[in-house]
Amino acid sequence: MLIISLFLATLFLAYSHGANDNFKGVATLFGCGTTSYQTAILWSTIMTFAGAIASIFMSSTLVNKFSGQGIFPDEIANVPEIHLAVAIASGATVLMAALTGFPISTTHSLTGGLLGAGLVAIGLKVNFAVLVKSFIIPLFFSPLIAIFLAAGLYKLIEYCNSQFNLLANQKILDTLHFLSAGVVSFARGINQTPKIVSIILIIEYFSIQGGMLTIAMAMALGGLLNSQRIAETMSTRITTIDSTQGLSANLVTGFLAIAATCFSLPISTTHVAVSSIVGVGLTENKVNLRVFWQIIIAWIFTLPTTAIISGIAYRLLQG
């Protein structure tokens, strides 16, 4: 019964992740009017699913990072109750954010879930050094890097365009923008799927390949059915953008997500995607700072909220 519950809770987490995350890769397409919402979410679903399948061959190290190894002593790292508590807490937090339009980080939620269950299970024996080095530092610095890179790249593209008229053809610009959104969605699939799969690999019936395929399908369904509020926030509420700004933001997001996967750094692609959009918006002073600060507050509370829910869930499962 516990194993079945763990499987269902992980599918719930994957569905919630799809609802909160899948549209972020194509938010700039919809925001600048290049495509409709339906076309954007379909393109995102296809490319995210493709990235999830590719992650079978590329991301085994990230699976290990999120299995609890190194954070907990070996004797409890694979306790089913801990994994179940993490899946329940992370899924609930991420879905609640999706339904209210706040683009939060599944990576951050998983980190909070691991921390909360770990503190209840073993107290201060949790390896905080691993959490800080492998999770907290990348999660803190990646948004700052994304803002500066996106702003700088947009200014560089604008300068080159003014000098050489590289993007005068709107169809070429829209095509490049469309392809860049596909790359971002593909990178998200590669980067995010292993983190969720790590939860169910203690189930003997699952291989990494089978787990990733199952998670990919649940993520796709969540994105198709529950992305509307996230689409509104990411595409229109943070800032208004044009195709060149959207292309710049996507190039930075895709680059950072792929680089993080190659170096096995569990950065938040959500933080990177939002911050890239903010970066290009700041160059034109068009950022809605009220909305941005609301999102930052949601980011700050993601980890402690998930940690509390996870700790309570683990305690109830023990009882």
mmCIF file of C-alpha atoms in Angstrom, residues 5-313:
data_model
loop_
_atom_site.group_PDB
_atom_site.id
_atom_site.type_symbol
_atom_site.label_atom_id
_atom_site.label_comp_id
_atom_site.label_asym_id
_atom_site.label_seq_id
_atom_site.Cartn_x
_atom_site.Cartn_y
_atom_site.Cartn_z
ATOM 1 C CA SER A 5 0.794 5.585 -2.452
ATOM 2 C CA LEU A 6 4.338 6.655 -3.326
ATOM 3 C CA PHE A 7 3.720 5.976 -7.016
ATOM 4 C CA LEU A 8 0.454 7.961 -7.043
ATOM 5 C CA ALA A 9 1.971 10.836 -5.045
ATOM 6 C CA THR A 10 4.868 11.078 -7.503
ATOM 7 C CA LEU A 11 2.457 11.191 -10.433
ATOM 8 C CA PHE A 12 0.602 13.972 -8.587
ATOM 9 C CA LEU A 13 3.895 15.843 -8.195
ATOM 10 C CA ALA A 14 4.691 15.385 -11.902
ATOM 11 C CA TYR A 15 1.225 16.641 -12.868
ATOM 12 C CA SER A 16 1.636 19.658 -10.565
ATOM 13 C CA HIS A 17 5.064 20.362 -11.997
ATOM 14 C CA GLY A 18 3.666 20.298 -15.534
ATOM 15 C CA ALA A 19 0.908 22.708 -14.542
ATOM 16 C CA ASN A 20 3.352 25.179 -12.995
ATOM 17 C CA ASP A 21 6.331 24.763 -15.294
ATOM 18 C CA ASN A 22 5.505 23.606 -18.807
ATOM 19 C CA PHE A 23 4.285 26.961 -20.107
ATOM 20 C CA LYS A 24 7.309 28.905 -18.864
ATOM 21 C CA GLY A 25 9.383 27.899 -21.868
ATOM 22 C CA VAL A 26 6.898 29.429 -24.320
ATOM 23 C CA ALA A 27 5.703 32.385 -22.230
ATOM 24 C CA THR A 28 7.546 34.886 -24.414
ATOM 25 C CA LEU A 29 5.885 33.505 -27.570
ATOM 26 C CA PHE A 30 2.435 34.134 -26.155
ATOM 27 C CA GLY A 31 3.442 37.371 -24.455
ATOM 28 C CA CYS A 32 4.602 39.121 -27.629
ATOM 29 C CA GLY A 33 1.778 37.712 -29.765
ATOM 30 C CA THR A 34 3.882 35.398 -31.919
ATOM 31 C CA THR A 35 1.494 32.478 -31.271
ATOM 32 C CA SER A 36 -1.831 31.771 -29.592
ATOM 33 C CA TYR A 37 -2.058 30.151 -26.156
ATOM 34 C CA GLN A 38 -3.122 26.827 -27.684
ATOM 35 C CA THR A 39 -0.209 26.717 -30.120
ATOM 36 C CA ALA A 40 2.248 27.765 -27.417
ATOM 37 C CA ILE A 41 1.200 25.108 -24.885
ATOM 38 C CA LEU A 42 1.144 22.402 -27.559
ATOM 39 C CA TRP A 43 4.671 23.327 -28.707
ATOM 40 C CA SER A 44 5.836 23.380 -25.092
ATOM 41 C CA THR A 45 4.266 19.975 -24.375
ATOM 42 C CA ILE A 46 5.911 18.350 -27.392
ATOM 43 C CA MET A 47 9.374 19.730 -26.650
ATOM 44 C CA THR A 48 9.191 19.160 -22.886
ATOM 45 C CA PHE A 49 8.194 15.548 -23.511
ATOM 46 C CA ALA A 50 11.096 15.191 -25.949
ATOM 47 C CA GLY A 51 13.464 16.602 -23.328
ATOM 48 C CA ALA A 52 12.122 14.197 -20.722
ATOM 49 C CA ILE A 53 12.824 11.268 -23.033
ATOM 50 C CA ALA A 54 16.327 12.611 -23.745
ATOM 51 C CA SER A 55 16.963 12.862 -20.001
ATOM 52 C CA ILE A 56 16.926 9.056 -19.856
ATOM 53 C CA PHE A 57 20.364 9.150 -21.450
ATOM 54 C CA MET A 58 21.759 12.415 -20.073
ATOM 55 C CA SER A 59 20.788 13.100 -16.462
ATOM 56 C CA SER A 60 21.509 10.140 -14.194
ATOM 57 C CA THR A 61 23.657 12.306 -11.894
ATOM 58 C CA LEU A 62 20.744 14.641 -11.129
ATOM 59 C CA VAL A 63 18.640 11.601 -10.214
ATOM 60 C CA ASN A 64 21.183 10.715 -7.556
ATOM 61 C CA LYS A 65 21.328 14.289 -6.234
ATOM 62 C CA PHE A 66 17.605 14.309 -5.493
ATOM 63 C CA SER A 67 17.348 10.797 -4.063
ATOM 64 C CA GLY A 68 18.483 12.021 -0.643
ATOM 65 C CA GLN A 69 21.980 10.585 -0.919
ATOM 66 C CA GLY A 70 24.473 12.819 0.862
ATOM 67 C CA ILE A 71 21.739 14.810 2.595
ATOM 68 C CA PHE A 72 20.693 11.923 4.834
ATOM 69 C CA PRO A 73 22.717 9.043 6.314
ATOM 70 C CA ASP A 74 22.657 6.029 3.985
ATOM 71 C CA GLU A 75 20.435 3.995 6.289
ATOM 72 C CA ILE A 76 17.443 6.314 5.864
ATOM 73 C CA ALA A 77 18.050 7.847 2.418
ATOM 74 C CA ASN A 78 15.742 5.298 0.797
ATOM 75 C CA VAL A 79 13.001 5.104 3.439
ATOM 76 C CA PRO A 80 9.673 5.115 1.509
ATOM 77 C CA GLU A 81 7.951 7.372 4.052
ATOM 78 C CA ILE A 82 10.478 10.164 3.425
ATOM 79 C CA HIS A 83 10.038 9.964 -0.339
ATOM 80 C CA LEU A 84 6.250 9.900 0.048
ATOM 81 C CA ALA A 85 6.300 12.946 2.333
ATOM 82 C CA VAL A 86 8.491 14.836 -0.160
ATOM 83 C CA ALA A 87 6.188 13.971 -3.082
ATOM 84 C CA ILE A 88 3.018 14.983 -1.205
ATOM 85 C CA ALA A 89 4.440 18.265 0.096
ATOM 86 C CA SER A 90 6.090 19.309 -3.161
ATOM 87 C CA GLY A 91 3.086 18.373 -5.289
ATOM 88 C CA ALA A 92 0.659 20.272 -3.066
ATOM 89 C CA THR A 93 2.830 23.401 -2.925
ATOM 90 C CA VAL A 94 3.547 23.511 -6.655
ATOM 91 C CA LEU A 95 -0.062 22.879 -7.699
ATOM 92 C CA MET A 96 -1.396 25.502 -5.293
ATOM 93 C CA ALA A 97 1.025 28.004 -6.805
ATOM 94 C CA ALA A 98 0.000 27.029 -10.339
ATOM 95 C CA LEU A 99 -3.686 27.523 -9.598
ATOM 96 C CA THR A 100 -3.016 30.968 -8.116
ATOM 97 C CA GLY A 101 -0.653 32.064 -10.905
ATOM 98 C CA PHE A 102 2.688 32.061 -9.066
ATOM 99 C CA PRO A 103 5.579 30.534 -11.039
ATOM 100 C CA ILE A 104 7.556 28.834 -8.267
ATOM 101 C CA SER A 105 10.398 26.357 -8.421
ATOM 102 C CA THR A 106 9.827 22.607 -8.266
ATOM 103 C CA THR A 107 13.540 22.312 -7.457
ATOM 104 C CA HIS A 108 13.040 24.603 -4.475
ATOM 105 C CA SER A 109 9.975 22.613 -3.409
ATOM 106 C CA LEU A 110 11.857 19.322 -3.559
ATOM 107 C CA THR A 111 14.691 20.826 -1.544
ATOM 108 C CA GLY A 112 12.218 21.998 1.097
ATOM 109 C CA GLY A 113 10.528 18.616 1.124
ATOM 110 C CA LEU A 114 13.817 16.804 1.674
ATOM 111 C CA LEU A 115 14.768 19.227 4.424
ATOM 112 C CA GLY A 116 11.438 19.042 6.257
ATOM 113 C CA ALA A 117 11.186 15.248 6.260
ATOM 114 C CA GLY A 118 14.871 14.973 7.131
ATOM 115 C CA LEU A 119 14.613 17.281 10.137
ATOM 116 C CA VAL A 120 11.704 15.286 11.533
ATOM 117 C CA ALA A 121 13.403 11.968 10.824
ATOM 118 C CA ILE A 122 16.924 12.631 12.122
ATOM 119 C CA GLY A 123 16.959 16.174 13.467
ATOM 120 C CA LEU A 124 20.175 18.080 12.984
ATOM 121 C CA LYS A 125 21.941 15.081 11.441
ATOM 122 C CA VAL A 126 20.792 16.423 8.066
ATOM 123 C CA ASN A 127 23.875 17.390 6.067
ATOM 124 C CA PHE A 128 23.331 21.140 5.788
ATOM 125 C CA ALA A 129 26.685 21.617 4.029
ATOM 126 C CA VAL A 130 25.448 19.540 1.074
ATOM 127 C CA LEU A 131 22.205 21.512 0.976
ATOM 128 C CA VAL A 132 24.016 24.855 0.918
ATOM 129 C CA LYS A 133 26.668 23.860 -1.624
ATOM 130 C CA SER A 134 24.540 21.830 -4.033
ATOM 131 C CA PHE A 135 21.162 23.534 -3.702
ATOM 132 C CA ILE A 136 20.965 26.889 -1.930
ATOM 133 C CA ILE A 137 23.896 28.598 -3.670
ATOM 134 C CA PRO A 138 22.784 27.698 -7.248
ATOM 135 C CA LEU A 139 19.197 28.629 -6.411
ATOM 136 C CA PHE A 140 20.282 32.021 -5.085
ATOM 137 C CA PHE A 141 22.756 33.072 -7.780
ATOM 138 C CA SER A 142 21.047 31.739 -10.923
ATOM 139 C CA PRO A 143 18.340 34.486 -11.021
ATOM 140 C CA LEU A 144 20.945 37.241 -10.678
ATOM 141 C CA ILE A 145 23.055 35.740 -13.455
ATOM 142 C CA ALA A 146 19.977 35.382 -15.680
ATOM 143 C CA ILE A 147 18.909 39.018 -15.240
ATOM 144 C CA PHE A 148 22.314 40.408 -16.211
ATOM 145 C CA LEU A 149 22.865 37.960 -19.073
ATOM 146 C CA ALA A 150 19.414 38.557 -20.577
ATOM 147 C CA ALA A 151 19.725 42.335 -20.371
ATOM 148 C CA GLY A 152 23.234 42.227 -21.838
ATOM 149 C CA LEU A 153 22.313 39.843 -24.649
ATOM 150 C CA TYR A 154 19.274 41.917 -25.620
ATOM 151 C CA LYS A 155 21.371 45.078 -25.802
ATOM 152 C CA LEU A 156 23.990 43.235 -27.863
ATOM 153 C CA ILE A 157 21.378 41.920 -30.305
ATOM 154 C CA GLU A 158 19.829 45.382 -30.577
ATOM 155 C CA TYR A 159 23.220 46.928 -31.313
ATOM 156 C CA CYS A 160 24.116 44.309 -33.937
ATOM 157 C CA ASN A 161 20.682 44.681 -35.497
ATOM 158 C CA SER A 162 21.056 48.439 -35.736
ATOM 159 C CA GLN A 163 24.471 48.078 -37.353
ATOM 160 C CA PHE A 164 23.860 45.150 -39.696
ATOM 161 C CA ASN A 165 20.049 44.896 -39.889
ATOM 162 C CA LEU A 166 20.230 41.187 -39.013
ATOM 163 C CA LEU A 167 16.634 40.755 -37.865
ATOM 164 C CA ALA A 168 14.805 43.002 -40.315
ATOM 165 C CA ASN A 169 12.679 40.119 -41.589
ATOM 166 C CA GLN A 170 9.912 39.551 -39.020
ATOM 167 C CA LYS A 171 9.296 36.000 -40.245
ATOM 168 C CA ILE A 172 12.911 35.056 -39.604
ATOM 169 C CA LEU A 173 12.770 36.681 -36.176
ATOM 170 C CA ASP A 174 9.540 34.851 -35.294
ATOM 171 C CA THR A 175 11.005 31.545 -36.486
ATOM 172 C CA LEU A 176 14.117 31.995 -34.366
ATOM 173 C CA HIS A 177 11.947 32.994 -31.410
ATOM 174 C CA PHE A 178 9.742 29.930 -31.900
ATOM 175 C CA LEU A 179 12.777 27.638 -32.079
ATOM 176 C CA SER A 180 14.341 29.222 -28.996
ATOM 177 C CA ALA A 181 11.161 28.524 -27.010
ATOM 178 C CA GLY A 182 11.389 24.910 -28.135
ATOM 179 C CA VAL A 183 14.980 24.724 -26.910
ATOM 180 C CA VAL A 184 13.967 26.116 -23.510
ATOM 181 C CA SER A 185 11.138 23.598 -23.174
ATOM 182 C CA PHE A 186 13.446 20.782 -24.258
ATOM 183 C CA ALA A 187 16.029 21.882 -21.678
ATOM 184 C CA ARG A 188 13.355 22.005 -18.979
ATOM 185 C CA GLY A 189 12.382 18.432 -19.761
ATOM 186 C CA ILE A 190 15.987 17.302 -19.469
ATOM 187 C CA ASN A 191 16.654 19.253 -16.282
ATOM 188 C CA GLN A 192 13.447 18.647 -14.333
ATOM 189 C CA THR A 193 12.395 15.073 -15.069
ATOM 190 C CA PRO A 194 15.275 13.344 -13.214
ATOM 191 C CA LYS A 195 14.498 15.281 -10.039
ATOM 192 C CA ILE A 196 10.979 13.866 -9.885
ATOM 193 C CA VAL A 197 11.978 10.386 -11.050
ATOM 194 C CA SER A 198 14.424 10.103 -8.145
ATOM 195 C CA ILE A 199 11.484 9.819 -5.749
ATOM 196 C CA ILE A 200 10.089 6.576 -7.192
ATOM 197 C CA LEU A 201 13.316 4.737 -7.960
ATOM 198 C CA ILE A 202 13.165 2.994 -4.587
ATOM 199 C CA ILE A 203 10.234 1.054 -6.094
ATOM 200 C CA GLU A 204 11.863 -2.107 -7.394
ATOM 201 C CA TYR A 205 9.557 -2.389 -10.389
ATOM 202 C CA PHE A 206 10.805 0.875 -11.878
ATOM 203 C CA SER A 207 13.902 1.393 -13.959
ATOM 204 C CA ILE A 208 15.155 4.923 -14.609
ATOM 205 C CA GLN A 209 13.870 4.617 -18.177
ATOM 206 C CA GLY A 210 10.394 3.493 -17.165
ATOM 207 C CA GLY A 211 10.178 6.092 -14.428
ATOM 208 C CA MET A 212 11.110 8.957 -16.727
ATOM 209 C CA LEU A 213 8.577 7.909 -19.366
ATOM 210 C CA THR A 214 5.794 7.735 -16.765
ATOM 211 C CA ILE A 215 6.733 11.096 -15.254
ATOM 212 C CA ALA A 216 6.964 12.685 -18.721
ATOM 213 C CA MET A 217 3.362 11.714 -19.504
ATOM 214 C CA ALA A 218 2.056 13.077 -16.186
ATOM 215 C CA MET A 219 3.971 16.345 -16.699
ATOM 216 C CA ALA A 220 2.513 16.734 -20.185
ATOM 217 C CA LEU A 221 -1.035 16.251 -18.887
ATOM 218 C CA GLY A 222 -0.583 18.802 -16.113
ATOM 219 C CA GLY A 223 0.719 21.382 -18.559
ATOM 220 C CA LEU A 224 -2.140 20.880 -20.992
ATOM 221 C CA LEU A 225 -4.881 21.131 -18.363
ATOM 222 C CA ASN A 226 -3.720 23.665 -15.771
ATOM 223 C CA SER A 227 -1.274 26.208 -17.245
ATOM 224 C CA GLN A 228 -3.658 29.114 -17.797
ATOM 225 C CA ARG A 229 -2.867 31.152 -14.677
ATOM 226 C CA ILE A 230 0.882 30.702 -15.062
ATOM 227 C CA ALA A 231 0.563 31.748 -18.710
ATOM 228 C CA GLU A 232 -1.129 34.982 -17.676
ATOM 229 C CA THR A 233 1.552 35.835 -15.108
ATOM 230 C CA MET A 234 4.586 34.922 -17.203
ATOM 231 C CA SER A 235 3.344 36.324 -20.512
ATOM 232 C CA THR A 236 1.623 39.579 -19.609
ATOM 233 C CA ARG A 237 1.824 40.536 -15.938
ATOM 234 C CA ILE A 238 5.609 40.698 -15.394
ATOM 235 C CA THR A 239 6.380 42.922 -18.387
ATOM 236 C CA THR A 240 5.455 43.588 -21.986
ATOM 237 C CA ILE A 241 7.987 42.295 -24.492
ATOM 238 C CA ASP A 242 8.603 42.140 -28.213
ATOM 239 C CA SER A 243 10.021 39.283 -30.277
ATOM 240 C CA THR A 244 13.653 40.370 -29.934
ATOM 241 C CA GLN A 245 13.352 40.586 -26.168
ATOM 242 C CA GLY A 246 11.609 37.220 -26.079
ATOM 243 C CA LEU A 247 14.350 35.649 -28.181
ATOM 244 C CA SER A 248 17.026 37.109 -25.880
ATOM 245 C CA ALA A 249 15.300 35.823 -22.738
ATOM 246 C CA ASN A 250 14.843 32.359 -24.209
ATOM 247 C CA LEU A 251 18.458 32.081 -25.341
ATOM 248 C CA VAL A 252 19.682 32.877 -21.837
ATOM 249 C CA THR A 253 17.200 30.514 -20.163
ATOM 250 C CA GLY A 254 18.046 27.672 -22.524
ATOM 251 C CA PHE A 255 21.792 28.191 -22.162
ATOM 252 C CA LEU A 256 21.701 28.234 -18.352
ATOM 253 C CA ALA A 257 19.366 25.232 -18.123
ATOM 254 C CA ILE A 258 21.502 23.125 -20.460
ATOM 255 C CA ALA A 259 24.749 24.210 -18.784
ATOM 256 C CA ALA A 260 23.304 23.332 -15.372
ATOM 257 C CA THR A 261 22.340 19.882 -16.618
ATOM 258 C CA CYS A 262 25.809 19.271 -18.064
ATOM 259 C CA PHE A 263 27.441 20.233 -14.760
ATOM 260 C CA SER A 264 24.746 18.532 -12.617
ATOM 261 C CA LEU A 265 23.777 21.770 -10.878
ATOM 262 C CA PRO A 266 20.175 21.690 -9.614
ATOM 263 C CA ILE A 267 19.324 25.280 -10.544
ATOM 264 C CA SER A 268 15.758 26.429 -10.798
ATOM 265 C CA THR A 269 14.791 26.825 -14.438
ATOM 266 C CA THR A 270 11.747 28.728 -13.153
ATOM 267 C CA HIS A 271 13.938 31.325 -11.462
ATOM 268 C CA VAL A 272 16.068 31.566 -14.584
ATOM 269 C CA ALA A 273 13.067 31.908 -16.943
ATOM 270 C CA VAL A 274 11.348 34.593 -14.849
ATOM 271 C CA SER A 275 14.595 36.475 -14.257
ATOM 272 C CA SER A 276 15.488 36.442 -17.969
ATOM 273 C CA ILE A 277 12.127 38.031 -18.783
ATOM 274 C CA VAL A 278 12.694 40.599 -16.033
ATOM 275 C CA GLY A 279 16.186 41.290 -17.383
ATOM 276 C CA VAL A 280 14.989 42.211 -20.871
ATOM 277 C CA GLY A 281 12.077 44.171 -19.399
ATOM 278 C CA LEU A 282 14.401 46.237 -17.216
ATOM 279 C CA THR A 283 16.265 47.463 -20.300
ATOM 280 C CA GLU A 284 13.096 49.308 -21.326
ATOM 281 C CA ASN A 285 11.880 50.097 -17.782
ATOM 282 C CA LYS A 286 8.717 48.082 -18.405
ATOM 283 C CA VAL A 287 8.850 45.616 -15.499
ATOM 284 C CA ASN A 288 5.851 45.517 -13.175
ATOM 285 C CA LEU A 289 7.862 45.602 -9.963
ATOM 286 C CA ARG A 290 4.820 44.879 -7.805
ATOM 287 C CA VAL A 291 4.221 41.587 -9.582
ATOM 288 C CA PHE A 292 7.940 40.747 -9.554
ATOM 289 C CA TRP A 293 8.173 41.299 -5.805
ATOM 290 C CA GLN A 294 5.099 39.138 -5.269
ATOM 291 C CA ILE A 295 6.828 36.363 -7.203
ATOM 292 C CA ILE A 296 10.027 36.791 -5.162
ATOM 293 C CA ILE A 297 8.010 36.529 -1.938
ATOM 294 C CA ALA A 298 6.468 33.310 -3.277
ATOM 295 C CA TRP A 299 9.992 32.010 -3.997
ATOM 296 C CA ILE A 300 11.121 32.870 -0.456
ATOM 297 C CA PHE A 301 8.199 31.034 1.132
ATOM 298 C CA THR A 302 8.359 27.998 -1.177
ATOM 299 C CA LEU A 303 11.088 26.181 0.746
ATOM 300 C CA PRO A 304 9.795 26.704 4.316
ATOM 301 C CA THR A 305 6.191 25.995 3.268
ATOM 302 C CA THR A 306 7.144 22.720 1.618
ATOM 303 C CA ALA A 307 9.429 21.817 4.525
ATOM 304 C CA ILE A 308 6.598 22.263 7.040
ATOM 305 C CA ILE A 309 4.117 20.235 4.990
ATOM 306 C CA SER A 310 6.715 17.519 4.396
ATOM 307 C CA GLY A 311 7.621 17.314 8.064
ATOM 308 C CA ILE A 312 3.973 17.006 9.080
ATOM 309 C CA ALA A 313 3.316 14.414 6.362
#
